[in-house]
Every structure is written in structure tokens, then in C-alpha cells.
Amino acid sequence: MGKDKGHLVITDDPNDDIAIRVEGVYKSFRLPHNKQSSLKGSLINLVSRGDRTFETQEVLNDVTFGIKKGEFFGIVGRNGSGKSTLLKMLAGIYAPSTGKIITNGSLTPFIELGVGFNPELTGRENVYMNGALLGFSESEVFEMYDDIVSFAEIERFMDQKLKNYSSGMQVRLAFSIAIRAKSDILLIDEVLAVGDAAFQQKCYAYFDKLKEENRTIVLVTHDMSAVNRFCDRALLIENGKIKAIGKPSKVSNQYTLDNIEAPSKRNDTSRLRLNNGVKKLDIELRKPAYKQSENLVFDIKYELDNANPIDFGISILSQNLSIIEQNTKGIEIDTTPHKELTLTFTIPLRMLNAGQYRIDVAAFDRPSFSLQAFHVDAATLYIKQNGDVRGGILNEVGTWAQK
Amino acid sequence: MGIVKRVNSKKNRALLLQLVKTDFKLRYQGSVVGYLWSLLRPLFMFLILYVVFTTVFPLGRGVPHYPVYLFVGIILWNFFAEMTQQSLGSIVGRGDLIRKIRIPRWMVVFSTSLNALINLGLNLVVLMVFMALNHVAPLATLLWLPLIVIEVYIFGLGISFFLAALFVKYRDIQYVWELILQAGFYLTPILYPLTRIENPTFQKILFMNPMAQAIQDARYALVSHDNAIVTIWRAFDGGWYALFPFAVVIALFCVGITYFRNQQNSFAENL
């Protein structure tokens, strides 16, 4: 039945300064094409084994790393990269397929806020239940009950059923209990994704406190600013493998860069219309992303059927609004037919703000200026932030003066 | 297995207490008489069966204190049926916990079984009142009762662990188990006295079922030592085969626990 051979070892060794050790961990899920959760399906499959089809999805592939006691450790990666699976394995919720995970010390996972909350119970009853899930006895919860309630700011509602709470109240209550956790190791998954700005501030304050207390934290997040601000080390995971591990700045930069690179590879909105003797019309960017201080340099690759004189025009657009348009009027253009030719265009980017832009390219008949070929969205241009974030498309235009 | 040690850890005890409390509170959520239902259900079932089997089909003739006799059978069977049925869905029902926190899996099934045990305790109180009303003279063998309850509990617990793990993968088990319980209710001598089955081989076959043995022993211990109450010792005349039901209990318990332990690591993925 595809039994998992890997295992999780839970120890509590104060002399070992490693909190979590992950050694050669693989994890794969078997995904049946038509999930057989009925006996009939299984019986049919027992008879005709050949028909049973399932995919094995490799989620983690030979992952090895360690987290020291007292470390604030970030795990980042795109959706589906395997980071949440990794966290669930650290938490002992999933078992590794092969390999070994050792956790040293008491551990509490926060995969979600308010796990075990029951809408049919009152706020008070839920506090006791949740407290027990964090390992507190009734008398311990009783002692901190008032603090929990006042921190959540819902004193008046504690004897009402949870189903009558707003989602904000539920989150506040859950968070207020969660931060009582006394475990040596805390695993936190995207808790920050819920809640408003004020709530995020509370979370950040809690993280600061945890850092002061020298607790071991594993934080799974998409938020690079949180990684840079809190983490001592971070891990970037891609397609189930460790892509980078080490300084948070290094890891978060790698993550940001990866996210910029990825979409430019698939230009689904690209549309090319060729006629009247133009056989190819493309744009090749020299780099996937540019800084504002750089010059944008790209090549127009074209191939012609005949030697008739021709002109090119490019347009740089932001959200379908053309910002820059240039054409080759009055410039010598090579029109040797049946040969791939290159025309290079250079423009400084300092006037543009960071963001994503679209580049269109067109070819025109020289004297008549009639359209010969048109490539919409031939390339996507990414301009990276330099310093502060500014609004608007154009960068630093105009000067101020006061009388 | 160290299960005793694990139950005794402070953390686990607190969690177990809360799980049992929550189940208890949620069981009759929104009903007017609430927990009274767990007493009313077996009482009404008893009343119906009593009327049918004393007036329409007078099966109980010749059995001393037939109403009490019937009631003992019903509450023990109900305990077994309720415990296994509720445990069956317990892992799936607590899926949110299993998928998101590190909670000992066995605790979910265990807490459900404890709730059934609490229910049984309440029903036994009612039984004692009922016995007094029926002028059943208390017997010294009353002291056997805890042992019999423990036997039924262990039997039910083994099956509960097995079913709870199986239900994660195969949702039909719920209906299959319902049918088995239906059949079991009639295969177990709950309504009819065993003296009605005259073929001694059939009697012995029926006694292979631990529930039959436990219910007959409980009747013997509580109601009367009259020969009309056939126990497994009487049926087998002291032969060693009489230990067979206990072997079944232990074997099923081991199978259930082993299967559960083998499956528990993949609960979170399969839910």
C-alpha cells in the first residue's frame, strides 16, 4: 500500500543545540485518478489491478537541513513548491516517505489560526479546548483566561456561541490563545495572511517578543519583508528541492528574482500577425529584468521575403496605455531577404517607475506607412525597484519650488 | 506500548478531558432535554421491545425478572453499538485537528469511547433503580459487573480503532457496520432467552460471540442464578472452549490497534 518508510523522531535533549534536523527527506503523494474511497471501487480494483491508475506526485526531493535552537528560520517558495508539506512534516502531521526528521524539544504548529474552534461552543469553552490543544491544563487556562480575553478585546461575548462571532473576533481570540504557547519550537504558516494591518502589527510585535525570548521559530511565508526583518536564516524551496539556504537577504532576493523571471517565459497574451512579405518579427530582451538605472537594450529579430524598403515601430505600454512610441523613420534599414536580421534599440529607463510593461513591435511599408506585420506583446519588460516605492508610471518628473 | 504512560502525561490528560467534554456538550446540541436523551433512548427501546415480547410474542416466559433481563441486554448492546458507531466516524469527524496539529491520533478514538462509557454509567444507574423497582434481590455476583463492562469495552475499543482507521479510506464501512450491528442484534440473545434454542450446538455457536457471553454473564451476575439464564459455562459445561470469546476479544483488540497504528501516519493525507 505504498507505506511511508521515513520517520519522525521526537526527542528532548537539552545538550543538543539543534532544534530540528531534516535528513534526506523525500515525500510523495499518490493521487488516484479517480479516488476510490468506496469499497466497491476497491473491490473492482482488486479484481482488475491493471485499471488502477494513479499519479505519484513528488513533493519533496532529498531535503536536508538543520535549524539551531533559538533560530528564527524562514521557509519561502512559490505556491506548490512543497514548503507547506515540509512544515506539516516537521509538525508530525505528514510522515516522510523516506528520510528522517528529528525534532528536539516541545513543538507547537500553527498551520492555521483557531484550529479546533467549534462554532457550537461558547467563546469560553473554545478557549479551554484550544488551550488543551496547546498543552495547557484547565487550571493553567483558568489562570490566564482574563489575559486572553482582554487581549482579544471581546470580554462581552465570551458566553456566546462562536458562530455568532465576526471573523475578526474569531481571529483575535485564536491569536490571543496561540501566543500563550510555551513550546520550545513554534511552526508558523502564513498566519499573517489573515487579518488587517493592525492585526499584522500585533503579529510582528509577537515575533519580536519571540526573538527576544530566544525561541526557535520556523516561519513559512510569501512576505519577503518579514523574512528580512525577523529571520536569522532562510530557506528557498523550489519544486521540492532546496534552491538556496542561508542569509535571509540572499534568499529573499533569489525568491524575488525567480518570481520576476518566471512569468516572462510564457507570454500567453502574445499575438503575431504577419503578411506582405514579413516572415518573422520578434523582440528579444537582453535581460529578464532591468534596474531603473540601466538602459533597456533589446533586439528586433526580423526576416523578409523581399528587399522592399521597410520601417519598424515599437511601443512600450503600461496596462494597454502606450507610454513610449518610436519608429525608424529616416534610418537605414537592412532589407536583405531570406535572412534573419537584427535591429537593436536602446533607451534609458530612468524616466520609468518600477513595474511591468508590455512591448509591441510593428513593421510598415516605407513610403506608404501601411502596416505589414504586427506583434502585440512581443516581450514583457520588468523594471526593478531602486530605493523607495513611488506611484505613477513616470519617475521623477518635475521640480518643486516654494515662494 | 506505553499507552498508560501516554495517557498519564499531563498534556494528554488535559487534552483528553477537553475532547471528552466537548463531545459530551455537542452530542445533544440544540435539543431541548439534551443529555436526557441518552437515557430516554434505551428506555424507549426497552419499552417497545418489552411490550412486543411480553404480549405479542411472549418470549420471556419462564425467565425470572424478564424486564430487567431484557434491559440489561439492551444497555450492554447499546453501549457496544454506540461506541463502535461513533468511533467509526471519529477520525474523519475530527479531520480538522488531524490535518493541522500534532494530536495523538489514538486519543480521538479513545475520547469517543470514553463518552460511550459515561453513557453506559448513566444507564447502569437507571438499571439499578429499575432493579430495585422490580424487587430484584441484589446478588454478590454484582461485583462481576465491572469485569464484564471492561471486557465489552476492550472488545468495542479494538473494533473502534479498526473501524475508525478503515473509515478514512473506505466510506462504505459505515453502512456495512450498520448492517453487521443489525444482524448482531438478533444473533446475540438479547430478546430471546437462550433456553429457546434447544440445539446445544447452536447454543455453543451463538456463544462464540463475545457479546452473547458478556450479556449472559451480566444477567447471571445481576438478575438471577436461575437455570433459565444460560451462561457460557453452563453451555460448555466447564470446557476450555468457554474461553473462546475472551480470545476473540483479545485478538480483535490486537488487530484493531495494529491496523490503526499502521494507518495513522497517513490519516492526514487520506482525509
XYZ file of C-alpha atoms in Angstrom:
674
model
C 0.000 0.000 0.000
C 2.922 2.319 -0.552
C 3.835 2.565 3.089
C 5.939 5.504 4.146
C 9.294 4.315 5.343
C 10.586 7.607 6.640
C 10.116 8.561 10.205
C 9.888 11.316 12.724
C 11.875 11.187 15.930
C 10.740 13.348 18.821
C 13.390 13.933 21.448
C 14.059 16.392 24.202
C 17.786 16.692 24.627
C 18.866 19.939 26.287
C 22.524 19.275 25.439
C 21.912 19.182 21.697
C 21.853 22.690 20.251
C 19.982 21.618 17.120
C 16.210 22.044 17.333
C 15.214 20.429 14.054
C 17.156 18.124 11.804
C 15.864 17.092 8.400
C 17.897 14.319 6.830
C 17.430 13.205 3.226
C 13.685 13.615 3.286
C 11.565 12.638 0.312
C 7.831 12.967 0.202
C 5.483 11.850 -2.492
C 1.727 11.639 -2.561
C -0.158 9.055 -4.506
C -3.010 10.697 -6.272
C -5.503 8.208 -7.648
C -7.100 9.453 -10.837
C -10.479 8.583 -9.520
C -10.306 8.500 -5.791
C -11.511 5.118 -4.529
C -12.988 5.907 -1.214
C -15.676 3.320 -1.588
C -15.477 -0.384 -1.083
C -16.969 -1.094 -4.490
C -14.186 0.784 -6.205
C -11.608 -1.123 -4.224
C -13.258 -4.445 -4.931
C -13.297 -3.685 -8.632
C -9.678 -2.683 -8.421
C -8.746 -5.858 -6.601
C -10.150 -7.868 -9.468
C -8.624 -5.810 -12.263
C -5.459 -4.391 -10.844
C -4.346 -3.028 -14.200
C -7.086 -0.426 -14.242
C -5.927 1.285 -11.117
C -4.300 4.470 -12.247
C -2.692 6.962 -10.003
C -0.002 9.543 -10.246
C 2.850 9.777 -7.851
C 3.422 13.383 -7.103
C 6.884 14.161 -5.828
C 6.542 16.985 -3.378
C 9.891 16.959 -1.620
C 13.061 15.607 -3.093
C 16.085 14.932 -0.920
C 15.784 17.782 1.536
C 18.448 18.061 4.223
C 18.956 20.951 6.617
C 19.125 21.800 10.277
C 17.714 24.531 12.475
C 19.552 25.585 15.593
C 17.900 26.283 18.896
C 16.901 29.910 19.173
C 16.947 30.451 15.451
C 14.225 32.328 13.589
C 14.110 30.327 10.403
C 12.157 31.285 7.284
C 10.898 28.905 4.618
C 9.916 30.589 1.359
C 8.848 29.313 -2.008
C 6.125 29.653 -4.582
C 2.728 28.001 -4.171
C 3.116 24.285 -4.769
C 6.854 24.301 -4.108
C 6.438 21.952 -1.140
C 7.008 24.374 1.711
C 3.712 23.712 3.456
C 4.210 19.969 3.107
C 7.622 20.383 4.682
C 6.110 22.313 7.577
C 3.430 19.678 8.085
C 6.126 17.022 8.218
C 8.055 18.982 10.822
C 4.798 19.174 12.741
C 4.349 15.404 12.576
C 1.142 15.688 10.589
C 2.553 14.032 7.484
C 5.132 11.278 7.619
C 8.158 11.487 5.295
C 8.209 8.879 2.509
C 11.876 8.258 3.166
C 14.402 10.043 5.315
C 14.341 11.185 8.861
C 13.126 14.214 10.759
C 14.257 14.823 14.308
C 12.636 17.475 16.445
C 14.270 18.293 19.729
C 12.021 19.872 22.324
C 8.321 20.577 22.654
C 6.733 21.822 19.477
C 3.529 23.611 18.514
C 2.420 24.083 14.924
C 0.238 26.983 13.806
C -0.865 25.790 10.416
C -3.963 27.884 10.793
C -5.382 30.110 13.484
C -8.220 28.683 15.523
C -7.788 25.001 14.733
C -10.269 23.048 16.775
C -12.595 26.009 17.241
C -16.117 24.752 17.333
C -18.871 27.155 16.244
C -21.398 25.451 18.527
C -19.360 26.085 21.676
C -19.129 29.384 23.500
C -16.045 31.542 23.364
C -15.148 30.439 26.880
C -15.448 26.736 26.084
C -13.379 27.212 22.964
C -10.630 28.886 24.960
C -10.384 25.830 27.205
C -10.431 23.445 24.258
C -7.801 25.416 22.375
C -5.711 25.758 25.497
C -5.723 21.981 25.882
C -4.560 21.617 22.294
C -1.605 23.821 23.206
C -0.878 21.543 26.153
C -2.390 23.573 28.990
C -4.412 22.039 31.780
C -7.732 23.534 32.840
C -6.245 25.273 35.833
C -3.494 26.822 33.710
C -6.047 28.116 31.203
C -8.145 29.390 34.091
C -5.183 31.449 35.329
C -4.532 33.130 32.018
C -8.156 33.320 30.940
C -8.635 37.006 31.769
C -5.477 37.996 29.932
C -6.516 36.052 26.866
C -9.927 37.650 26.773
C -8.766 41.190 27.354
C -6.019 40.878 24.752
C -8.625 39.726 22.237
C -10.900 42.633 23.301
C -14.053 40.519 23.362
C -14.949 40.371 27.064
C -18.645 40.844 26.442
C -19.006 37.952 24.023
C -17.310 35.114 25.871
C -20.524 33.318 26.785
C -21.924 33.481 23.309
C -21.501 30.745 20.788
C -18.569 31.150 18.480
C -20.812 31.022 15.434
C -22.142 34.448 16.407
C -18.669 35.973 16.321
C -17.429 38.008 13.402
C -14.451 36.546 11.609
C -12.305 39.316 13.043
C -13.325 38.416 16.584
C -12.570 34.745 15.948
C -9.124 35.570 14.607
C -8.381 37.839 17.567
C -9.443 35.185 20.042
C -7.461 32.470 18.274
C -4.358 34.634 18.124
C -4.741 35.649 21.721
C -4.677 31.976 22.749
C -1.974 30.993 20.284
C 0.564 33.446 21.635
C 0.348 31.723 25.014
C 2.064 28.660 23.591
C 5.078 27.824 25.709
C 6.698 25.345 23.336
C 10.414 25.417 22.570
C 9.690 25.289 18.838
C 6.886 27.110 17.040
C 5.937 26.367 13.441
C 4.026 29.218 11.864
C 2.391 29.008 8.445
C 1.120 32.154 6.773
C -0.755 33.228 9.857
C -0.055 36.740 8.734
C -2.079 36.240 5.593
C -5.277 36.769 7.543
C -6.301 39.957 9.195
C -5.856 43.621 8.589
C -2.869 45.920 9.009
C -3.470 46.402 12.736
C -3.505 42.647 13.199
C -0.265 42.305 11.256
C 1.293 44.805 13.624
C 0.260 42.605 16.545
C 1.822 39.618 14.819
C 5.060 41.479 14.243
C 5.170 42.558 17.862
C 4.689 38.922 18.838
C 7.548 37.872 16.561
C 9.793 40.466 18.142
C 8.908 39.100 21.555
C 9.645 35.548 20.428
C 13.027 36.648 19.148
C 13.804 38.242 22.472
C 12.866 35.050 24.265
C 15.223 33.117 22.004
C 12.583 30.644 20.976
C 13.011 28.519 17.874
C 10.640 29.676 15.154
C 10.004 28.276 11.711
C 8.018 30.716 9.606
C 6.580 29.799 6.218
C 5.709 32.924 4.284
C 5.491 34.786 0.999
C 6.304 38.057 2.644
C 9.948 38.885 1.952
C 9.885 41.925 4.184
C 9.010 39.674 7.137
C 11.821 37.314 6.147
C 14.343 40.127 6.080
C 13.075 41.656 9.260
C 12.847 38.602 11.512
C 14.742 35.649 10.152
C 18.257 34.670 11.122
C 18.372 32.246 8.247
C 16.023 31.289 5.468
C 15.454 28.508 3.012
C 14.136 28.821 -0.532
C 12.423 25.751 -1.810
C 11.609 25.171 -5.463
C 9.928 22.099 -6.924
C 10.609 20.205 -3.735
C 14.309 20.939 -3.622
C 16.338 23.393 -1.633
C 17.333 26.163 -4.014
C 19.001 28.468 -1.554
C 19.674 28.454 2.147
C 21.429 30.979 4.307
C 21.219 34.725 4.837
C 17.653 35.998 4.591
C 18.650 38.827 2.243
C 20.239 36.394 -0.172
C 17.293 34.036 -0.065
C 14.661 36.729 -0.401
C 16.492 38.312 -3.341
C 16.666 34.959 -5.063
C 12.954 34.473 -4.455
C 12.090 37.908 -5.829
C 14.240 37.347 -8.878
C 12.683 33.940 -9.548
C 9.262 35.444 -9.416
C 10.217 38.059 -11.954
C 11.786 35.546 -14.303
C 9.056 33.022 -14.271
C 6.201 34.892 -15.974
C 8.291 36.306 -18.861
C 8.889 32.789 -20.087
C 5.280 32.309 -21.010
C 3.794 35.180 -22.865
C 0.281 33.902 -23.335
C -1.194 37.181 -24.457
C 1.294 37.486 -27.285
C -0.340 37.839 -30.731
C 1.566 37.916 -34.012
C 0.127 38.940 -37.362
C 2.369 38.555 -40.387
C 1.594 39.389 -44.011
C 3.001 41.116 -47.099
C 6.449 39.644 -47.104
C 7.454 39.750 -43.419
C 8.271 36.234 -42.272
C 9.438 36.882 -38.736
C 9.061 39.700 -36.276
C 10.176 39.214 -32.664
C 11.713 41.059 -29.767
C 14.461 39.586 -27.630
C 15.248 41.281 -24.364
C 18.850 41.029 -23.294
C 17.883 40.526 -19.660
C 14.769 39.285 -17.855
C 14.599 42.335 -15.615
C 16.167 45.757 -15.559
C 17.024 48.246 -12.903
C 15.868 51.828 -13.243
C 19.449 52.973 -13.539
C 20.108 50.806 -16.591
C 19.489 51.184 -20.274
C 16.899 48.974 -21.829
C 18.517 47.201 -24.764
C 16.567 44.832 -26.970
C 16.869 43.277 -30.416
C 14.170 43.225 -33.047
C 14.659 39.994 -34.995
C 13.090 40.031 -38.410
C 13.182 38.181 -41.706
C 11.832 39.465 -45.022
C 10.613 37.905 -48.259
C 11.723 40.769 -50.499
C 14.055 43.752 -50.452
C 11.354 46.463 -50.411
C 12.196 49.328 -48.055
C 10.638 48.921 -44.626
C 10.238 50.755 -41.286
C 9.836 49.429 -37.742
C 7.997 50.887 -34.820
C 7.999 49.889 -31.198
C 5.678 50.827 -28.421
C 6.131 50.421 -24.657
C 2.830 50.134 -22.835
C 1.632 50.022 -19.289
C -1.786 48.455 -18.886
C -2.712 48.951 -22.559
C -1.707 52.575 -22.410
C 1.138 53.427 -24.743
C 3.859 55.399 -22.973
C 6.708 55.420 -25.448
C 6.464 55.040 -29.218
C 9.441 55.150 -31.550
C 9.920 54.352 -35.226
C 12.825 54.013 -37.619
C 11.819 56.802 -39.998
C 14.911 58.228 -41.674
C 17.203 55.426 -40.514
C 18.966 52.989 -42.810
C 17.320 49.542 -42.537
C 18.890 46.346 -43.854
C 16.316 44.602 -46.095
C 18.309 41.612 -47.345
C 15.606 38.985 -47.974
C 15.540 35.421 -46.617
C 17.938 36.111 -43.831
C 17.361 36.738 -40.122
C 18.364 40.308 -39.353
C 18.725 42.168 -36.085
C 17.951 45.745 -35.221
C 18.922 46.920 -31.757
C 17.062 49.533 -29.756
C 18.414 51.270 -26.671
C 16.584 53.544 -24.270
C 17.439 54.692 -20.732
C 14.903 53.558 -18.148
C 15.415 56.264 -15.551
C 12.187 58.017 -16.525
C 10.088 54.901 -15.865
C 8.982 53.659 -12.469
C 9.314 50.068 -11.376
C 6.701 47.756 -12.761
C 5.681 45.567 -15.616
C 5.465 46.879 -19.163
C 4.490 45.395 -22.488
C 6.441 45.902 -25.704
C 4.717 45.760 -29.119
C 6.566 45.843 -32.421
C 5.255 46.581 -35.935
C 6.665 46.684 -39.482
C 5.477 49.226 -42.061
C 5.943 49.697 -45.788
C 8.371 52.623 -46.125
C 6.780 55.216 -48.345
C 3.094 54.400 -47.709
C 3.427 53.601 -43.960
C 0.898 50.784 -44.387
C 1.068 48.009 -41.763
C 2.957 44.905 -42.878
C 3.267 42.941 -39.641
C 2.316 43.473 -36.012
C 3.468 41.614 -32.904
C 1.381 42.556 -29.897
C 3.003 41.808 -26.516
C 6.189 40.597 -28.139
C 8.005 40.919 -24.822
C 7.356 41.785 -21.188
C 9.649 44.265 -19.521
C 10.189 44.213 -15.767
C 11.761 47.176 -14.075
C 13.007 46.554 -10.564
C 12.672 48.914 -7.683
C 15.559 51.188 -6.892
C 15.093 52.615 -3.433
C 11.695 53.913 -2.360
C 8.434 52.884 -3.924
C 6.814 55.656 -5.933
C 3.425 55.907 -7.528
C 2.753 56.714 -11.150
C 4.286 55.436 -14.331
C 6.862 58.124 -14.830
C 9.733 58.623 -12.453
C 10.923 61.912 -11.002
C 9.456 64.360 -13.423
C 9.212 67.979 -12.408
C 10.700 70.086 -9.661
C 9.273 71.796 -6.602
C 9.729 75.367 -5.554
C 8.216 77.439 -2.770
C 7.794 81.166 -2.709
C 3.090 0.318 24.042
C 3.322 2.665 26.912
C -0.261 3.735 26.372
C -0.768 4.129 30.110
C 2.247 6.392 30.321
C 0.963 8.461 27.447
C -2.489 8.846 28.971
C -0.823 9.889 32.173
C 1.227 12.712 30.703
C -0.195 15.983 31.950
C -0.635 17.373 28.455
C -2.516 14.369 27.161
C -4.747 14.191 30.200
C -5.783 17.807 29.751
C -6.462 17.271 26.070
C -8.397 14.068 26.675
C -10.533 15.808 29.261
C -11.381 18.609 26.840
C -12.130 16.210 23.996
C -14.484 14.206 26.171
C -16.135 17.365 27.495
C -16.599 18.788 24.025
C -18.108 15.572 22.709
C -20.378 15.471 25.709
C -21.562 19.055 25.206
C -22.006 18.723 21.481
C -23.774 15.380 21.494
C -27.258 16.703 22.085
C -26.568 20.234 20.908
C -29.751 22.163 20.311
C -32.110 19.520 21.730
C -34.487 20.550 24.496
C -33.950 17.791 27.028
C -30.311 17.431 25.998
C -28.418 14.706 27.693
C -31.577 13.066 28.949
C -31.845 11.543 25.501
C -29.044 9.123 26.215
C -31.238 7.694 28.978
C -34.531 8.052 27.137
C -33.333 6.246 24.014
C -32.578 2.913 25.636
C -35.630 3.300 27.874
C -37.978 3.755 24.939
C -36.308 0.960 23.045
C -36.805 -1.194 26.088
C -40.469 -0.242 26.400
C -41.195 -1.094 22.788
C -39.386 -4.414 22.929
C -40.893 -5.230 26.279
C -44.450 -4.681 25.071
C -43.823 -6.665 21.897
C -42.079 -9.562 23.567
C -44.331 -9.981 26.546
C -47.708 -9.505 24.888
C -47.412 -10.200 21.159
C -44.661 -12.819 21.168
C -44.267 -13.891 24.778
C -40.671 -14.987 24.501
C -39.673 -14.196 28.019
C -41.933 -16.689 29.756
C -40.039 -18.696 32.296
C -37.266 -16.136 32.670
C -37.120 -14.601 36.129
C -37.451 -10.802 36.047
C -37.719 -10.744 32.256
C -37.988 -6.897 32.098
C -34.715 -6.477 33.964
C -33.190 -9.303 31.971
C -34.192 -7.550 28.753
C -32.971 -4.170 29.956
C -29.520 -5.495 30.871
C -29.151 -6.922 27.366
C -30.301 -3.705 25.719
C -27.995 -1.349 27.570
C -24.930 -3.519 27.103
C -25.671 -3.956 23.425
C -26.403 -0.242 23.071
C -23.103 0.565 24.687
C -21.248 -1.615 22.213
C -23.207 -0.356 19.203
C -22.966 3.319 20.163
C -19.271 3.134 20.918
C -18.347 1.442 17.669
C -20.615 3.579 15.522
C -19.408 6.821 16.989
C -15.759 5.835 16.980
C -16.070 4.787 13.359
C -16.599 8.388 12.283
C -14.379 9.949 14.920
C -11.140 10.300 12.930
C -12.954 11.655 9.891
C -15.067 13.904 12.099
C -12.005 15.392 13.743
C -10.271 15.821 10.394
C -9.589 19.493 11.081
C -7.459 18.586 14.085
C -5.711 15.668 12.404
C -4.707 17.750 9.407
C -3.480 20.757 11.305
C -1.992 19.858 14.635
C 0.085 17.166 16.201
C -2.599 15.433 18.202
C -2.117 11.790 19.156
C -4.473 10.005 16.782
C -5.487 7.327 19.230
C -6.787 9.997 21.561
C -9.583 10.928 19.195
C -10.972 7.392 19.181
C -10.273 6.935 22.861
C -12.175 10.066 23.876
C -15.178 8.971 21.820
C -15.144 5.592 23.521
C -14.965 7.258 26.929
C -18.121 9.161 26.113
C -19.880 5.906 25.383
C -18.584 4.635 28.704
C -20.023 7.657 30.506
C -23.339 6.945 28.857
C -23.188 3.363 29.981
C -22.511 4.551 33.519
C -25.678 6.681 33.466
C -27.666 3.810 32.047
C -26.383 1.483 34.748
C -27.678 3.897 37.367
C -31.084 3.726 35.729
C -30.745 -0.056 35.688
C -30.109 -0.161 39.420
C -33.234 1.905 40.064
C -35.157 -0.347 37.736
C -33.883 -3.437 39.555
C -34.989 -2.035 42.876
C -38.448 -1.285 41.468
C -38.674 -4.856 40.202
C -37.665 -6.252 43.585
C -34.615 -7.994 42.209
C -32.632 -9.197 45.181
C -29.052 -7.916 44.979
C -26.605 -10.748 44.336
C -22.993 -10.955 45.454
C -22.070 -11.595 41.824
C -22.892 -7.926 41.212
C -19.178 -7.423 41.735
C -18.513 -9.158 38.433
C -20.188 -6.345 36.576
C -17.104 -4.100 36.296
C -15.146 -7.003 34.819
C -17.863 -7.665 32.280
C -18.008 -3.975 31.372
C -14.234 -3.948 30.920
C -14.468 -6.942 28.625
C -17.144 -5.318 26.454
C -15.205 -2.063 26.479
C -11.989 -3.697 25.287
C -13.912 -5.627 22.656
C -15.587 -2.432 21.446
C -12.364 -0.439 21.602
C -10.447 -2.866 19.384
C -13.233 -2.777 16.826
C -13.477 1.013 17.163
C -9.808 1.527 16.341
C -10.088 -0.781 13.383
C -13.244 0.838 12.011
C -12.061 4.414 12.572
C -8.902 3.758 10.553
C -10.753 1.860 7.861
C -13.377 4.597 7.503
C -10.706 7.113 6.490
C -10.132 5.071 3.343
C -13.471 3.390 2.732
C -16.563 5.376 3.453
C -18.883 2.413 2.830
C -17.773 0.871 6.084
C -20.348 2.978 7.847
C -23.206 1.177 6.084
C -21.549 -2.205 6.267
C -21.107 -1.808 10.008
C -24.733 -0.738 10.407
C -25.812 -3.961 8.737
C -23.452 -6.035 10.865
C -24.864 -4.421 14.008
C -28.411 -5.157 12.837
C -27.560 -8.785 12.284
C -25.597 -8.866 15.531
C -28.597 -7.625 17.489
C -30.545 -10.733 16.506
C -27.603 -13.140 16.660
C -26.995 -12.065 20.223
C -29.536 -13.403 22.714
C -30.911 -10.001 23.717
C -34.644 -10.524 23.198
C -34.914 -14.263 23.399
C -33.722 -16.462 26.234
C -31.150 -18.995 25.157
C -33.325 -21.794 26.552
C -35.477 -21.276 23.459
C -32.645 -22.605 21.340
C -32.828 -26.280 22.050
C -29.976 -27.497 19.869
C -26.888 -27.339 22.142
C -24.542 -26.953 19.150
C -26.377 -23.820 18.050
C -26.168 -22.527 21.582
C -22.435 -23.063 21.574
C -22.050 -21.375 18.197
C -24.001 -18.364 19.431
C -21.678 -18.157 22.417
C -18.629 -17.684 20.177
C -19.819 -14.071 20.032
C -18.266 -12.189 22.977
C -21.373 -10.008 23.265
C -23.534 -13.088 23.847
C -21.186 -14.337 26.534
C -20.892 -10.917 28.198
C -24.625 -10.209 28.200
C -25.488 -13.647 29.589
C -22.816 -13.296 32.254
C -24.145 -9.871 33.202
C -27.665 -11.269 33.533
C -26.385 -14.093 35.646
C -24.426 -11.699 37.813
C -27.189 -9.128 38.247
C -30.577 -10.736 37.838
C -30.660 -14.363 38.883
C -28.687 -17.561 39.080
C -31.730 -19.445 37.829
C -31.022 -22.183 35.300
C -33.157 -20.305 32.768
C -30.200 -17.947 32.342
C -27.753 -19.929 30.281
C -24.171 -18.746 30.593
C -21.253 -19.911 28.536
C -20.014 -22.012 31.457
C -23.290 -23.801 31.609
C -23.476 -24.286 27.842
C -19.980 -25.736 27.607
C -20.211 -27.473 30.941
C -16.910 -26.047 32.111
C -14.911 -26.978 28.984
C -11.957 -24.869 27.948
C -13.793 -23.820 24.796
C -15.649 -21.458 27.060
C -12.621 -19.195 26.942
C -13.025 -18.707 23.199
C -14.926 -15.390 23.414
C -12.131 -13.903 25.522
C -9.620 -14.975 22.903
C -11.788 -13.233 20.292
C -11.792 -10.042 22.361
C -8.012 -10.048 22.766
C -7.353 -10.986 19.143
C -9.658 -8.297 17.753
C -8.182 -5.736 20.105
C -4.662 -6.528 18.873
C -5.746 -6.491 15.231
C -7.564 -3.187 15.685
C -4.680 -1.468 17.449
C -2.113 -2.808 14.980
C -4.096 -1.737 11.941
C -4.694 1.686 13.470
C -1.014 2.156 14.246
C -0.042 1.170 10.731
C -2.509 3.564 9.180
C -2.322 6.544 11.488
C 0.599 8.250 9.764
C -1.348 8.582 6.557
C -4.616 9.832 8.071
C -3.785 13.460 7.356
C -3.102 12.697 3.695
C -6.089 10.449 3.136
C -8.686 12.632 4.802
